[in-house]
Amino acid sequence: MKLYDGGRAPSPRRVRIFLAEKGIDIPKVAVDLGKLEQKSKSFSQLNPMQRVPVLELDDGTVIAESMAICRYFETLYPKPNLFGRDALEIAKIEMWNRRIEFGLYIPVQAVFRHLHPAMKEMEVPQVAAWGEANKPRAIEFLEIMDHELASHRFIAGDRFTVADITGLVTIDFMKPAKIELPENHKNVRRWHAEIAARPSAGA
Amino acid sequence: MKLYDGGRAPSPRRVRIFLAEKGIDIPKVAVDLGKLEQKSKSFSQLNPMQRVPVLELDDGTVIAESMAICRYFETLYPKPNLFGRDALEIAKIEMWNRRIEFGLYIPVQAVFRHLHPAMKEMEVPQVAAWGEANKPRAIEFLEIMDHELASHRFIAGDRFTVADITGLVTIDFMKPAKIELPENHKNVRRWHAEIAARPSAGA
């Protein structure tokens, strides 16, 4: 199998960190997002959504979408568990994973894509007003996250899960989007420092 | 337990259909989205994201996010299986569920929220240019979906899964968003007719 990977972009990084936490190493194929290789004809045949990451199995089966790839490996290699062990834990991890995606990742992505000059060719049309509208949304969500992390070491409870990985790549995505983490969000800062210090964060 | 529900909105409907497919009946509390009840102080304490649906367990534990609620019930009541049985099926269902969410649901939602006059108080600011930019995205995704459904009875393979539920509520969400399903998408039409005819679709 091989993983079509996309360098510093947050979604491929999410999968790389997940695999590092599992201790799984698979061959990677670099897709140059700067050259819009993900929109090429050959890549579009692999994934019509024109996005990385994509996992290609040895028989040619394609699995796209970061969370689908992670769930594939979670099922094959259940340890360490990153998606939850019982109904309530599974639900809480999914809840926080999705809250971060919808409440933070998508707003940060909108700010980056609609306001960053480098995204002009990728995001057509760039709608600056939409980028601006998403800045306060990201900041609002960080308050919710900070409140949650005041009473929990990790975002979905007392242990590291896939929701923390989603949180890490999203917070780090704020840098190219030029959104600053407010100084007063001490719990988010404490949590981020801990997750970013794990060896997997460098994957 | 009880489910905070939101009438005709697509996300609460997704959970209601899921529960109907499982044969699960739980008490529901109506949240009036027209009166912005989901943004009230009391509801915000339940779910700071100010969204329905929300599941409240008897001990007060709260599970928000449609897919988190569905996964909670999938784990407790595994039959009929709607999220996949082995690694590859789990991955394919997750892939299509997310493709529909990101490729169709979010664009349709953007069209609805940013262009529909009734959403003026809920979506602040309404960015008409962003609504317009999402119309062709929804149409583009429908082509991908139609292509997939040319060779599969259901969206994630040969049996009904949660991805079909996501597809149904999203296609039906196109109506208030005033996006028409192109006439030539025969496979999507055939598939939609079959899913919409299931008793669960009325839930």
Short mmCIF file of C-alpha atoms in Angstrom, two decimals:
data_model
loop_
_atom_site.label_atom_id
_atom_site.label_comp_id
_atom_site.label_asym_id
_atom_site.label_seq_id
_atom_site.Cartn_x
_atom_site.Cartn_y
_atom_site.Cartn_z
CA MET A 1 0.00 0.00 0.00
CA LYS A 2 1.01 3.64 -0.31
CA LEU A 3 -0.13 6.96 1.08
CA TYR A 4 -0.44 9.96 -1.22
CA ASP A 5 0.79 12.69 1.04
CA GLY A 6 0.79 16.48 0.92
CA GLY A 7 3.66 17.91 2.92
CA ARG A 8 2.71 20.60 5.41
CA ALA A 9 -1.04 20.68 4.73
CA PRO A 10 -3.06 19.87 7.87
CA SER A 11 -5.09 16.89 6.61
CA PRO A 12 -2.17 14.74 5.46
CA ARG A 13 -0.34 15.69 8.66
CA ARG A 14 -3.31 14.42 10.67
CA VAL A 15 -2.93 10.98 9.10
CA ARG A 16 0.86 10.96 9.50
CA ILE A 17 0.56 11.75 13.22
CA PHE A 18 -2.12 9.06 13.60
CA LEU A 19 0.14 6.48 11.93
CA ALA A 20 3.11 7.57 14.08
CA GLU A 21 1.02 7.07 17.24
CA LYS A 22 0.22 3.57 16.00
CA GLY A 23 3.83 2.89 15.06
CA ILE A 24 2.83 2.20 11.44
CA ASP A 25 5.21 3.10 8.65
CA ILE A 26 4.03 2.92 5.04
CA PRO A 27 5.51 4.19 1.76
CA LYS A 28 4.49 7.74 0.86
CA VAL A 29 4.05 9.43 -2.50
CA ALA A 30 4.54 13.20 -2.36
CA VAL A 31 1.79 15.22 -4.04
CA ASP A 32 2.93 18.80 -4.69
CA LEU A 33 -0.01 20.96 -3.61
CA GLY A 34 1.92 24.11 -4.52
CA LYS A 35 1.88 22.92 -8.14
CA LEU A 36 -1.80 21.87 -7.80
CA GLU A 37 -0.83 18.26 -8.53
CA GLN A 38 -3.94 17.14 -6.63
CA LYS A 39 -5.99 18.65 -9.46
CA SER A 40 -4.13 16.79 -12.20
CA LYS A 41 -5.94 14.29 -14.39
CA SER A 42 -4.11 11.29 -12.99
CA PHE A 43 -4.69 12.28 -9.37
CA SER A 44 -8.35 13.09 -10.07
CA GLN A 45 -8.78 9.53 -11.30
CA LEU A 46 -7.48 8.33 -7.97
CA ASN A 47 -9.62 10.76 -5.97
CA PRO A 48 -12.26 12.78 -7.83
CA MET A 49 -12.44 15.09 -4.80
CA GLN A 50 -8.89 16.22 -5.71
CA ARG A 51 -7.66 16.10 -2.16
CA VAL A 52 -4.88 14.48 -0.19
CA PRO A 53 -4.35 12.26 1.69
CA VAL A 54 -5.32 9.14 -0.26
CA LEU A 55 -4.46 5.58 0.68
CA GLU A 56 -4.03 3.11 -2.17
CA LEU A 57 -4.06 -0.56 -1.26
CA ASP A 58 -2.03 -3.16 -3.12
CA ASP A 59 -5.09 -4.32 -5.08
CA GLY A 60 -5.73 -0.76 -6.26
CA THR A 61 -8.55 -0.02 -3.80
CA VAL A 62 -8.56 3.65 -2.89
CA ILE A 63 -9.49 5.11 0.49
CA ALA A 64 -9.76 8.88 0.60
CA GLU A 65 -10.66 11.20 3.49
CA SER A 66 -8.30 11.42 6.47
CA MET A 67 -10.72 9.98 8.99
CA ALA A 68 -11.59 7.05 6.72
CA ILE A 69 -7.88 6.24 6.40
CA CYS A 70 -7.41 6.51 10.17
CA ARG A 71 -10.42 4.29 10.86
CA TYR A 72 -9.05 1.70 8.42
CA PHE A 73 -5.83 1.47 10.42
CA GLU A 74 -7.65 1.67 13.77
CA THR A 75 -9.61 -1.47 12.83
CA LEU A 76 -6.56 -3.37 11.59
CA TYR A 77 -4.25 -2.21 14.39
CA PRO A 78 -6.46 -1.49 17.41
CA LYS A 79 -3.58 -0.62 19.78
CA PRO A 80 -3.16 2.02 21.02
CA ASN A 81 -6.87 2.77 20.79
CA LEU A 82 -7.47 6.28 19.43
CA PHE A 83 -11.20 6.24 18.56
CA GLY A 84 -12.72 4.94 21.82
CA ARG A 85 -13.43 1.62 23.50
CA ASP A 86 -17.06 1.75 24.59
CA ALA A 87 -20.20 3.50 23.38
CA LEU A 88 -19.80 6.59 25.54
CA GLU A 89 -16.10 7.06 24.87
CA ILE A 90 -16.57 6.48 21.13
CA ALA A 91 -19.31 9.12 21.14
CA LYS A 92 -17.30 11.67 23.13
CA ILE A 93 -14.24 11.31 20.91
CA GLU A 94 -16.38 11.62 17.77
CA MET A 95 -18.16 14.64 19.29
CA TRP A 96 -14.92 16.52 20.00
CA ASN A 97 -13.30 15.46 16.76
CA ARG A 98 -16.25 16.89 14.85
CA ARG A 99 -16.62 19.95 17.03
CA ILE A 100 -12.99 20.81 16.28
CA GLU A 101 -13.49 20.13 12.56
CA PHE A 102 -16.65 22.19 12.20
CA GLY A 103 -15.98 24.77 14.89
CA LEU A 104 -12.31 25.44 14.22
CA TYR A 105 -10.79 23.60 11.25
CA ILE A 106 -13.36 24.78 8.71
CA PRO A 107 -13.30 28.41 9.94
CA VAL A 108 -9.47 28.48 9.98
CA GLN A 109 -9.42 26.93 6.51
CA ALA A 110 -11.87 29.60 5.30
CA VAL A 111 -9.67 32.38 6.70
CA PHE A 112 -6.59 30.85 5.05
CA ARG A 113 -8.16 30.10 1.69
CA HIS A 114 -10.13 33.31 1.28
CA LEU A 115 -7.60 35.79 2.62
CA HIS A 116 -4.14 34.38 1.86
CA PRO A 117 -2.67 35.66 -1.44
CA ALA A 118 -1.00 32.28 -2.07
CA MET A 119 -4.44 30.62 -2.27
CA LYS A 120 -5.70 32.73 -5.15
CA GLU A 121 -5.36 29.95 -7.74
CA MET A 122 -6.60 27.20 -5.45
CA GLU A 123 -9.68 28.94 -4.03
CA VAL A 124 -11.74 30.35 -6.87
CA PRO A 125 -13.38 32.72 -6.16
CA GLN A 126 -11.67 34.04 -3.07
CA VAL A 127 -14.41 35.75 -1.07
CA ALA A 128 -12.62 38.05 1.37
CA ALA A 129 -15.81 38.85 3.31
CA TRP A 130 -16.24 35.13 4.01
CA GLY A 131 -12.64 34.85 5.21
CA GLU A 132 -13.17 37.79 7.57
CA ALA A 133 -16.47 36.38 8.86
CA ASN A 134 -14.66 33.25 9.99
CA LYS A 135 -12.05 34.92 12.19
CA PRO A 136 -14.43 35.57 15.11
CA ARG A 137 -15.87 32.05 14.69
CA ALA A 138 -12.46 30.48 15.23
CA ILE A 139 -11.86 32.68 18.29
CA GLU A 140 -15.29 31.80 19.72
CA PHE A 141 -14.60 28.11 19.36
CA LEU A 142 -11.24 28.46 21.11
CA GLU A 143 -13.15 29.73 24.15
CA ILE A 144 -15.30 26.60 24.18
CA MET A 145 -12.16 24.48 23.84
CA ASP A 146 -10.39 26.38 26.62
CA HIS A 147 -13.36 25.88 28.91
CA GLU A 148 -13.37 22.14 28.24
CA LEU A 149 -9.62 21.82 28.76
CA ALA A 150 -9.90 23.53 32.16
CA SER A 151 -11.23 20.26 33.57
CA HIS A 152 -9.68 17.66 31.24
CA ARG A 153 -6.09 16.87 30.38
CA PHE A 154 -7.05 15.92 26.81
CA ILE A 155 -9.88 17.25 24.70
CA ALA A 156 -12.08 14.15 24.81
CA GLY A 157 -11.28 13.12 28.39
CA ASP A 158 -8.31 11.79 30.34
CA ARG A 159 -6.35 10.13 27.55
CA PHE A 160 -4.86 11.00 24.18
CA THR A 161 -7.17 10.30 21.21
CA VAL A 162 -7.65 11.16 17.55
CA ALA A 163 -9.52 14.30 18.64
CA ASP A 164 -6.26 15.64 20.10
CA ILE A 165 -4.55 15.02 16.77
CA THR A 166 -7.29 16.96 14.99
CA GLY A 167 -6.90 19.72 17.57
CA LEU A 168 -3.13 19.92 17.15
CA VAL A 169 -3.11 20.16 13.35
CA THR A 170 -5.93 22.71 13.47
CA ILE A 171 -4.27 24.97 16.06
CA ASP A 172 -1.04 24.79 14.04
CA PHE A 173 -3.03 25.64 10.87
CA MET A 174 -3.88 28.97 12.53
CA LYS A 175 -0.30 30.13 11.89
CA PRO A 176 -0.48 30.30 8.05
CA ALA A 177 -4.05 31.61 8.46
CA LYS A 178 -2.59 34.40 10.65
CA ILE A 179 -4.98 33.86 13.54
CA GLU A 180 -3.35 34.28 16.94
CA LEU A 181 -4.23 32.07 19.87
CA PRO A 182 -5.49 34.56 22.51
CA GLU A 183 -3.07 34.92 25.44
CA ASN A 184 -5.77 34.20 28.03
CA HIS A 185 -6.50 30.70 26.70
CA LYS A 186 -4.14 29.08 29.16
CA ASN A 187 -5.75 25.67 29.04
CA VAL A 188 -5.51 25.44 25.26
CA ARG A 189 -1.87 26.56 25.51
CA ARG A 190 -1.05 23.98 28.19
CA TRP A 191 -2.77 21.23 26.18
CA HIS A 192 -1.17 22.29 22.89
CA ALA A 193 2.31 22.30 24.45
CA GLU A 194 1.78 18.75 25.70
CA ILE A 195 0.45 17.37 22.39
CA ALA A 196 3.08 19.21 20.33
CA ALA A 197 5.83 17.67 22.49
CA ARG A 198 4.83 14.10 21.60
CA PRO A 199 7.23 12.47 19.11
CA SER A 200 4.31 11.92 16.70
CA ALA A 201 3.84 15.68 16.25
CA GLY A 202 6.92 15.78 14.05
CA ALA A 203 5.52 13.22 11.63
CA MET B 1 -32.43 9.58 27.87
CA LYS B 2 -33.87 12.21 25.54
CA LEU B 3 -33.06 13.65 22.16
CA TYR B 4 -33.21 17.41 21.60
CA ASP B 5 -34.62 17.54 18.13
CA GLY B 6 -35.05 20.26 15.52
CA GLY B 7 -37.96 19.49 13.22
CA ARG B 8 -37.21 19.69 9.52
CA ALA B 9 -33.52 20.64 9.77
CA PRO B 10 -31.27 18.06 8.05
CA SER B 11 -28.97 17.13 10.97
CA PRO B 12 -31.69 16.14 13.45
CA ARG B 13 -33.44 14.30 10.63
CA ARG B 14 -30.28 12.32 9.97
CA VAL B 15 -30.33 11.02 13.54
CA ARG B 16 -34.09 10.31 13.46
CA ILE B 17 -33.69 8.22 10.28
CA PHE B 18 -30.72 6.39 11.81
CA LEU B 19 -32.76 5.55 14.93
CA ALA B 20 -35.72 4.44 12.80
CA GLU B 21 -33.43 2.07 10.84
CA LYS B 22 -32.28 0.62 14.17
CA GLY B 23 -35.84 0.41 15.48
CA ILE B 24 -34.95 2.63 18.45
CA ASP B 25 -37.57 4.98 19.87
CA ILE B 26 -36.53 7.57 22.47
CA PRO B 27 -38.30 10.62 23.93
CA LYS B 28 -37.74 13.82 21.98
CA VAL B 29 -37.66 17.44 23.10
CA ALA B 30 -38.56 19.89 20.34
CA VAL B 31 -36.14 22.81 19.92
CA ASP B 32 -37.70 25.62 17.89
CA LEU B 33 -34.97 26.67 15.46
CA GLY B 34 -37.30 29.27 13.94
CA LYS B 35 -37.29 31.04 17.31
CA LEU B 36 -33.51 30.49 17.64
CA GLU B 37 -34.10 28.41 20.78
CA GLN B 38 -30.81 26.64 20.11
CA LYS B 39 -29.06 29.92 20.90
CA SER B 40 -30.84 30.38 24.25
CA LYS B 41 -28.87 30.43 27.49
CA SER B 42 -30.28 27.13 28.71
CA PHE B 43 -29.63 25.31 25.44
CA SER B 44 -26.12 26.78 25.18
CA GLN B 45 -25.35 25.25 28.57
CA LEU B 46 -26.35 21.89 27.15
CA ASN B 47 -24.40 22.39 23.91
CA PRO B 48 -22.09 25.41 23.65
CA MET B 49 -22.04 24.87 19.87
CA GLN B 50 -25.73 25.89 19.87
CA ARG B 51 -26.77 23.14 17.54
CA VAL B 52 -29.24 20.29 17.46
CA PRO B 53 -29.44 17.36 17.75
CA VAL B 54 -28.23 16.70 21.27
CA LEU B 55 -28.63 13.47 23.22
CA GLU B 56 -28.91 13.75 27.00
CA LEU B 57 -28.42 10.56 28.97
CA ASP B 58 -30.24 9.86 32.23
CA ASP B 59 -27.17 10.82 34.28
CA GLY B 60 -26.99 14.21 32.53
CA THR B 61 -24.16 13.26 30.15
CA VAL B 62 -24.50 15.16 26.89
CA ILE B 63 -23.59 13.85 23.44
CA ALA B 64 -23.72 16.41 20.65
CA GLU B 65 -22.96 16.04 16.93
CA SER B 66 -25.18 13.81 14.81
CA MET B 67 -22.50 11.28 13.96
CA ALA B 68 -21.42 10.98 17.61
CA ILE B 69 -25.02 10.23 18.58
CA CYS B 70 -25.34 7.68 15.77
CA ARG B 71 -22.07 5.98 16.74
CA TYR B 72 -23.25 5.79 20.35
CA PHE B 73 -26.33 3.84 19.27
CA GLU B 74 -24.39 1.78 16.71
CA THR B 75 -22.13 0.52 19.51
CA LEU B 76 -25.01 -0.26 21.88
CA TYR B 77 -27.30 -1.72 19.19
CA PRO B 78 -25.05 -3.14 16.46
CA LYS B 79 -27.89 -4.54 14.32
CA PRO B 80 -28.54 -3.65 11.59
CA ASN B 81 -24.95 -2.55 11.06
CA LEU B 82 -24.81 0.90 9.48
CA PHE B 83 -21.14 1.92 9.93
CA GLY B 84 -19.33 -1.11 8.50
CA ARG B 85 -18.18 -4.53 9.66
CA ASP B 86 -14.54 -4.82 8.64
CA ALA B 87 -11.68 -2.38 8.10
CA LEU B 88 -12.32 -1.83 4.40
CA GLU B 89 -16.08 -1.45 4.71
CA ILE B 90 -15.73 0.87 7.71
CA ALA B 91 -13.29 2.99 5.69
CA LYS B 92 -15.49 3.11 2.58
CA ILE B 93 -18.59 4.11 4.53
CA GLU B 94 -16.64 6.80 6.38
CA MET B 95 -15.15 8.00 3.09
CA TRP B 96 -18.53 8.43 1.42
CA ASN B 97 -20.17 9.83 4.51
CA ARG B 98 -17.51 12.51 4.69
CA ARG B 99 -17.38 13.11 0.96
CA ILE B 100 -21.10 13.84 1.05
CA GLU B 101 -20.72 16.06 4.10
CA PHE B 102 -17.83 18.11 2.73
CA GLY B 103 -18.67 17.89 -0.97
CA LEU B 104 -22.41 18.42 -0.80
CA TYR B 105 -23.84 19.10 2.66
CA ILE B 106 -21.54 22.02 3.48
CA PRO B 107 -21.96 23.65 0.03
CA VAL B 108 -25.78 23.23 0.15
CA GLN B 109 -25.81 24.63 3.67
CA ALA B 110 -23.74 27.62 2.49
CA VAL B 111 -26.17 28.28 -0.36
CA PHE B 112 -29.13 28.06 2.03
CA ARG B 113 -27.65 30.13 4.83
CA HIS B 114 -26.07 32.86 2.74
CA LEU B 115 -28.81 33.33 0.15
CA HIS B 116 -32.11 32.50 1.85
CA PRO B 117 -33.88 35.58 3.30
CA ALA B 118 -35.19 33.49 6.23
CA MET B 119 -31.60 32.88 7.40
CA LYS B 120 -30.73 36.55 7.86
CA GLU B 121 -30.87 36.44 11.66
CA MET B 122 -29.23 33.05 11.96
CA GLU B 123 -26.30 33.58 9.58
CA VAL B 124 -24.54 36.82 10.47
CA PRO B 125 -23.15 38.15 8.21
CA GLN B 126 -24.84 36.65 5.17
CA VAL B 127 -22.21 36.70 2.42
CA ALA B 128 -24.13 36.36 -0.84
CA ALA B 129 -20.95 35.88 -2.91
CA TRP B 130 -20.09 32.85 -0.77
CA GLY B 131 -23.56 31.42 -1.24
CA GLU B 132 -23.26 31.82 -5.00
CA ALA B 133 -19.76 30.27 -5.06
CA ASN B 134 -21.17 27.11 -3.52
CA LYS B 135 -23.84 26.40 -6.14
CA PRO B 136 -21.41 25.03 -8.76
CA ARG B 137 -19.60 23.05 -6.02
CA ALA B 138 -22.78 21.22 -5.12
CA ILE B 139 -23.47 20.47 -8.78
CA GLU B 140 -19.91 19.24 -9.32
CA PHE B 141 -20.21 16.85 -6.40
CA LEU B 142 -23.49 15.47 -7.72
CA GLU B 143 -21.58 14.40 -10.84
CA ILE B 144 -19.10 12.45 -8.73
CA MET B 145 -21.99 10.87 -6.84
CA ASP B 146 -23.84 10.00 -10.04
CA HIS B 147 -20.72 8.36 -11.42
CA GLU B 148 -20.32 6.24 -8.28
CA LEU B 149 -23.99 5.24 -8.24
CA ALA B 150 -23.74 4.04 -11.85
CA SER B 151 -21.99 0.91 -10.56
CA HIS B 152 -23.35 0.60 -7.01
CA ARG B 153 -26.86 0.26 -5.67
CA PHE B 154 -25.97 2.26 -2.54
CA ILE B 155 -23.42 5.01 -2.15
CA ALA B 156 -20.87 3.03 -0.13
CA GLY B 157 -21.39 -0.33 -1.86
CA ASP B 158 -24.09 -2.96 -2.12
CA ARG B 159 -25.97 -2.35 1.08
CA PHE B 160 -27.70 0.49 2.90
CA THR B 161 -25.47 2.40 5.37
CA VAL B 162 -25.27 5.65 7.29
CA ALA B 163 -23.72 7.25 4.19
CA ASP B 164 -27.04 6.76 2.38
CA ILE B 165 -28.83 8.53 5.24
CA THR B 166 -26.41 11.45 4.96
CA GLY B 167 -26.99 11.47 1.20
CA LEU B 168 -30.77 11.49 1.54
CA VAL B 169 -31.00 14.37 4.01
CA THR B 170 -28.48 16.36 1.98
CA ILE B 171 -30.25 15.89 -1.35
CA ASP B 172 -33.54 16.84 0.34
CA PHE B 173 -31.80 19.90 1.84
CA MET B 174 -31.26 21.12 -1.73
CA LYS B 175 -34.96 21.98 -1.94
CA PRO B 176 -34.99 24.85 0.61
CA ALA B 177 -31.58 25.88 -0.78
CA LYS B 178 -33.23 26.08 -4.22
CA ILE B 179 -30.67 23.91 -5.98
CA GLU B 180 -32.18 21.59 -8.56
CA LEU B 181 -30.93 18.07 -9.10
CA PRO B 182 -29.84 18.04 -12.76
CA GLU B 183 -32.14 15.93 -14.96
CA ASN B 184 -29.26 13.89 -16.37
CA HIS B 185 -28.19 12.52 -12.99
CA LYS B 186 -30.23 9.36 -13.43
CA ASN B 187 -28.25 7.27 -10.99
CA VAL B 188 -28.65 9.78 -8.19
CA ARG B 189 -32.37 9.97 -8.99
CA ARG B 190 -32.77 6.17 -8.97
CA TRP B 191 -30.84 5.90 -5.69
CA HIS B 192 -32.71 8.80 -4.06
CA ALA B 193 -36.08 7.30 -5.00
CA GLU B 194 -35.10 4.03 -3.36
CA ILE B 195 -33.78 5.58 -0.13
CA ALA B 196 -36.69 8.03 0.11
CA ALA B 197 -39.14 5.11 -0.17
CA ARG B 198 -37.79 3.40 2.96
CA PRO B 199 -40.12 3.78 5.96
CA SER B 200 -37.27 5.43 7.91
CA ALA B 201 -37.24 8.42 5.52
CA GLY B 202 -40.43 9.71 7.13
CA ALA B 203 -38.88 9.81 10.60
#
